[in-house]
Amino acid sequence: MSAPGRRPLVAGNWKMNKTNAEAAAYCERLLVLLGGREPAAELAVCPPFTALERVAAALEGSPAWVAAQTVHEADAGAHTGEVSAPMVAATGARGTIVGHSERRAAGESDAQVAARLAAALRHRLVAIVCVGESLAQREAGETLAVLTRQVRAALAAMGREETPRICMAYEPIWAIGTGRTATPDIAQEACAQVRALAGERLDGGALRVLYGGSVTPANAADLMREPDIDGALVGGASLDPDAFWAIVGAAAG
Ligand code: PEP
């Protein structure tokens, strides 16, 4: 369970899913589930760029906020296919994911992750910064080394005052989209390491650290009961608003 002062956050990463019509239907259902009540956790949805503005408008005034899945490090320019932080901020979104492993696998470097985090913060977006090891790295005993490299690189230019705008997400690559969730013990150990590493730059006691990797309504409560896990970054299960809502509810313990 999160320490007092660290409100759990459950964020749903839709990845490359949902047309605008599907996104609108999702929001309609989520608003019914929210029912005007204060949820057990803070919640955010991360639609594809095409649906950002529509989802932000639909959820405006509700406790749910909206985040992009990445931003480019430049504010504007000749970067075909990319979207910048000021463009995202102008949609009404309040945050963005940075450094998701699916983007790192497509070539995003540690330096780019750091530059994209800086761009997000420059434009007052909250950043959910993803780190995590592959199966081969875990089996080779390199988990801590990978986390150390990724966290230090991402946060190299950050200071404690940035803590409220940053949320770290430990996402072991071997658990993402595989149905192979980390055990609560493994997730806790790594989230504690991420907190300690991030604490070299940020206020580790106040920082939220999420776990991500095959989180479902069935395993969410056990994961979020751990002291260094302050919520979840959810992929597949977040595509169904009822499943996503059940995970939000699991944050209550
Ligand atoms: C993710 O995409 O960040 C993720 C954790 O996906 P899944 O929940 O599907 O494993």
Coordinates of C-alpha atoms and ligand atoms in Angstrom, one line a residue:
M1 CA 0.0 0.0 0.0
S2 CA 1.3 3.5 -0.9
A3 CA 2.8 5.6 1.9
P4 CA 0.5 8.4 3.1
G5 CA 0.8 11.3 0.7
R6 CA 1.3 9.1 -2.4
R7 CA -2.1 8.7 -3.9
P8 CA -2.2 5.6 -6.1
L9 CA -2.4 6.2 -9.8
V10 CA -3.9 3.7 -12.3
A11 CA -3.1 4.6 -15.9
G12 CA -4.5 2.8 -18.9
N13 CA -2.2 2.6 -22.0
W14 CA -4.4 1.9 -25.0
K15 CA -1.4 1.6 -27.3
M16 CA -2.5 1.6 -31.0
N17 CA -6.1 0.8 -30.3
K18 CA -9.5 2.5 -30.6
T19 CA -10.9 4.7 -33.3
N20 CA -12.5 8.0 -32.2
A21 CA -16.0 6.4 -32.1
E22 CA -14.7 3.5 -29.9
A23 CA -12.9 6.0 -27.7
A24 CA -16.1 8.0 -27.3
A25 CA -18.1 4.9 -26.3
Y26 CA -15.3 4.0 -23.8
C27 CA -15.6 7.4 -22.2
E28 CA -19.3 7.2 -21.9
R29 CA -19.0 3.9 -20.1
L30 CA -16.2 5.1 -17.8
L31 CA -18.3 8.1 -16.8
V32 CA -21.1 5.8 -15.8
L33 CA -18.7 3.8 -13.7
L34 CA -17.2 6.9 -12.1
G35 CA -20.8 7.9 -11.3
G36 CA -19.7 11.3 -10.0
R37 CA -17.9 9.6 -7.0
E38 CA -14.3 10.0 -5.8
P39 CA -12.5 6.9 -7.1
A40 CA -10.2 4.8 -4.9
A41 CA -7.2 5.9 -7.0
E42 CA -6.3 8.7 -9.4
L43 CA -6.9 7.5 -12.9
A44 CA -5.6 8.4 -16.3
V45 CA -6.2 7.1 -19.8
C46 CA -3.6 7.2 -22.5
P47 CA -5.3 7.0 -25.9
P48 CA -3.6 7.3 -29.3
F49 CA -2.9 10.8 -30.5
T50 CA -5.9 10.7 -32.8
A51 CA -8.3 10.4 -29.9
L52 CA -6.6 12.7 -27.3
E53 CA -8.7 15.8 -27.8
R54 CA -11.9 13.9 -27.9
V55 CA -11.2 11.9 -24.8
A56 CA -9.9 14.9 -22.9
A57 CA -13.1 16.7 -23.8
A58 CA -15.3 13.8 -22.8
L59 CA -13.6 13.3 -19.5
E60 CA -13.3 17.0 -18.6
G61 CA -14.7 17.7 -15.1
S62 CA -14.4 14.0 -14.1
P63 CA -11.5 12.7 -11.9
A64 CA -10.0 11.0 -14.9
W65 CA -7.2 12.8 -16.8
V66 CA -5.7 12.1 -20.1
A67 CA -2.1 11.4 -21.2
A68 CA -0.4 10.8 -24.5
Q69 CA 1.7 7.7 -25.1
T70 CA 4.9 9.7 -26.1
V71 CA 6.0 13.1 -27.2
H72 CA 8.9 14.2 -29.4
E73 CA 11.7 16.1 -27.9
A74 CA 11.4 19.0 -30.3
D75 CA 8.6 21.5 -30.0
A76 CA 8.1 21.7 -33.8
G77 CA 9.9 21.0 -37.0
A78 CA 10.6 18.5 -39.7
H79 CA 9.8 15.3 -37.9
T80 CA 7.3 13.5 -40.1
G81 CA 4.8 11.5 -38.1
E82 CA 5.8 12.8 -34.7
V83 CA 3.8 14.9 -32.2
S84 CA 5.3 17.4 -29.8
A85 CA 4.6 18.2 -26.2
P86 CA 3.0 21.6 -26.9
M87 CA 0.6 19.9 -29.4
V88 CA -0.3 17.3 -26.8
A89 CA -0.8 20.0 -24.1
A90 CA -3.1 21.9 -26.5
T91 CA -5.5 18.9 -26.8
G92 CA -6.4 19.2 -23.1
A93 CA -4.2 16.2 -22.1
R94 CA -2.4 16.7 -18.9
G95 CA 0.4 14.2 -19.3
T96 CA 2.3 11.7 -21.4
I97 CA 4.0 8.3 -21.1
V98 CA 7.8 8.5 -21.9
G99 CA 10.2 5.7 -22.7
H100 CA 7.7 2.8 -23.0
S101 CA 9.6 -0.4 -23.8
E102 CA 7.7 -0.8 -27.1
R103 CA 9.2 2.6 -28.2
R104 CA 12.6 1.8 -26.8
A105 CA 12.5 -1.5 -28.8
A106 CA 11.7 0.6 -31.9
G107 CA 15.0 2.6 -31.4
E108 CA 14.3 5.2 -28.7
S109 CA 17.5 5.7 -26.9
D110 CA 18.1 6.6 -23.2
A111 CA 19.2 10.1 -24.4
Q112 CA 15.9 10.6 -26.3
V113 CA 13.9 9.4 -23.3
A114 CA 15.6 12.1 -21.2
A115 CA 15.0 14.7 -23.9
R116 CA 11.3 13.7 -24.2
L117 CA 10.9 13.9 -20.5
A118 CA 12.4 17.4 -20.5
A119 CA 10.0 18.4 -23.3
A120 CA 7.0 17.1 -21.4
L121 CA 7.9 19.0 -18.3
R122 CA 8.7 22.2 -20.3
H123 CA 5.1 22.1 -21.4
R124 CA 3.7 21.4 -17.9
L125 CA 2.7 17.8 -18.7
V126 CA 3.0 15.0 -16.1
A127 CA 5.3 12.3 -17.3
I128 CA 5.0 8.6 -16.7
V129 CA 8.6 7.4 -17.3
C130 CA 8.9 3.7 -18.1
V131 CA 11.9 1.5 -17.2
G132 CA 12.4 -2.2 -17.1
E133 CA 14.5 -5.2 -18.1
S134 CA 14.1 -7.9 -20.7
L135 CA 13.9 -11.5 -19.9
A136 CA 17.4 -12.2 -21.0
Q137 CA 18.7 -9.3 -18.8
R138 CA 16.8 -10.7 -15.8
E139 CA 18.1 -14.2 -16.3
A140 CA 21.6 -12.8 -16.6
G141 CA 21.2 -11.0 -13.3
E142 CA 21.4 -7.6 -14.9
T143 CA 18.1 -6.2 -13.7
L144 CA 19.5 -3.7 -11.3
A145 CA 22.2 -2.6 -13.8
V146 CA 19.5 -2.0 -16.4
L147 CA 17.3 0.0 -14.0
T148 CA 20.3 2.0 -12.8
R149 CA 21.2 2.9 -16.4
Q150 CA 17.7 3.8 -17.5
V151 CA 16.7 5.7 -14.4
R152 CA 19.9 7.7 -14.1
A153 CA 19.8 8.6 -17.8
A154 CA 16.2 9.7 -17.8
L155 CA 16.5 11.8 -14.7
A156 CA 20.0 13.2 -15.2
A157 CA 18.9 16.8 -15.6
M158 CA 16.0 16.7 -13.1
G159 CA 15.8 18.2 -9.6
R160 CA 13.6 17.5 -6.5
E161 CA 11.2 20.3 -7.6
E162 CA 10.1 18.1 -10.5
T163 CA 8.9 15.3 -8.3
P164 CA 5.1 16.1 -8.5
R165 CA 5.2 16.1 -12.3
I166 CA 7.0 12.7 -12.6
C167 CA 5.8 9.3 -12.0
M168 CA 8.1 6.3 -12.6
A169 CA 6.7 3.0 -14.0
Y170 CA 8.6 -0.3 -13.5
E171 CA 7.6 -2.4 -16.5
P172 CA 9.6 -5.6 -16.9
I173 CA 9.5 -6.3 -20.7
W174 CA 8.9 -10.0 -20.1
A175 CA 5.6 -9.2 -18.4
I176 CA 4.2 -6.8 -20.9
G177 CA 1.4 -8.2 -22.9
T178 CA 2.5 -11.8 -22.1
G179 CA 0.1 -12.7 -19.3
R180 CA 3.2 -13.4 -17.2
T181 CA 2.8 -10.9 -14.3
A182 CA 5.8 -10.2 -12.0
T183 CA 5.1 -11.7 -8.6
P184 CA 4.3 -9.0 -5.9
D185 CA 7.7 -9.8 -4.4
I186 CA 9.6 -9.3 -7.6
A187 CA 7.6 -6.1 -8.5
Q188 CA 8.1 -4.7 -5.0
E189 CA 11.9 -5.3 -5.1
A190 CA 12.3 -3.6 -8.4
C191 CA 9.9 -0.7 -7.6
A192 CA 11.9 -0.1 -4.4
Q193 CA 15.1 0.0 -6.5
V194 CA 13.6 2.4 -8.9
R195 CA 12.5 4.6 -6.1
A196 CA 16.0 4.6 -4.5
L197 CA 17.6 5.4 -7.9
A198 CA 15.1 8.1 -8.7
G199 CA 15.6 9.5 -5.2
E200 CA 19.2 10.5 -6.3
R201 CA 17.5 13.3 -8.2
L202 CA 13.9 13.5 -7.0
D203 CA 12.1 13.3 -3.7
G204 CA 12.0 9.5 -3.4
G205 CA 9.5 9.5 -0.5
A206 CA 7.0 11.6 -2.4
L207 CA 7.6 10.0 -5.9
R208 CA 4.9 7.6 -7.2
V209 CA 6.3 4.4 -8.7
L210 CA 3.9 2.2 -10.7
Y211 CA 4.1 -1.4 -11.7
G212 CA 3.2 -2.4 -15.2
G213 CA 3.1 -5.8 -17.0
S214 CA -0.1 -7.9 -17.4
V215 CA -2.0 -6.2 -14.6
T216 CA -5.6 -7.5 -14.4
P217 CA -8.5 -7.2 -12.0
A218 CA -7.4 -10.5 -10.6
N219 CA -3.8 -9.6 -9.6
A220 CA -4.0 -5.8 -9.2
A221 CA -4.8 -5.7 -5.4
D222 CA -1.9 -8.1 -4.5
L223 CA 0.5 -5.9 -6.5
M224 CA -0.7 -2.6 -5.2
R225 CA -0.6 -3.8 -1.6
E226 CA 3.2 -3.7 -1.7
P227 CA 4.7 -0.7 0.0
D228 CA 6.7 0.7 -3.0
I229 CA 4.0 0.1 -5.6
D230 CA 1.8 3.2 -5.9
G231 CA -0.5 2.1 -8.7
A232 CA -0.4 0.4 -12.1
L233 CA 0.3 1.2 -15.7
V234 CA -2.1 -1.1 -17.5
G235 CA -2.1 -2.1 -21.2
G236 CA -4.4 -4.8 -22.4
A237 CA -6.8 -4.9 -19.5
S238 CA -7.4 -1.1 -19.7
L239 CA -9.1 -1.5 -23.1
D240 CA -12.2 -2.6 -21.4
P241 CA -13.6 0.2 -19.2
D242 CA -15.1 -2.3 -16.7
A243 CA -11.8 -4.2 -16.3
F244 CA -10.0 -0.9 -16.0
W245 CA -12.4 0.3 -13.4
A246 CA -12.0 -2.9 -11.4
I247 CA -8.3 -2.3 -11.3
V248 CA -8.8 1.3 -10.1
G249 CA -11.0 -0.2 -7.3
A250 CA -8.3 -2.7 -6.4
A251 CA -6.1 0.2 -5.3
A252 CA -8.3 0.6 -2.2
G253 CA -6.7 -2.7 -1.0
Ligands
PEP1 C1 1.9 -1.6 -21.1 O1 1.6 -1.5 -22.3 O2 2.5 -0.6 -20.5 C2 1.5 -2.8 -20.4 C3 1.9 -2.9 -19.1 O3 0.8 -3.7 -21.1 P1 0.0 -5.0 -20.5 O4 -0.8 -4.6 -19.3 O5 -0.9 -5.5 -21.6 O6 1.0 -6.0 -20.1

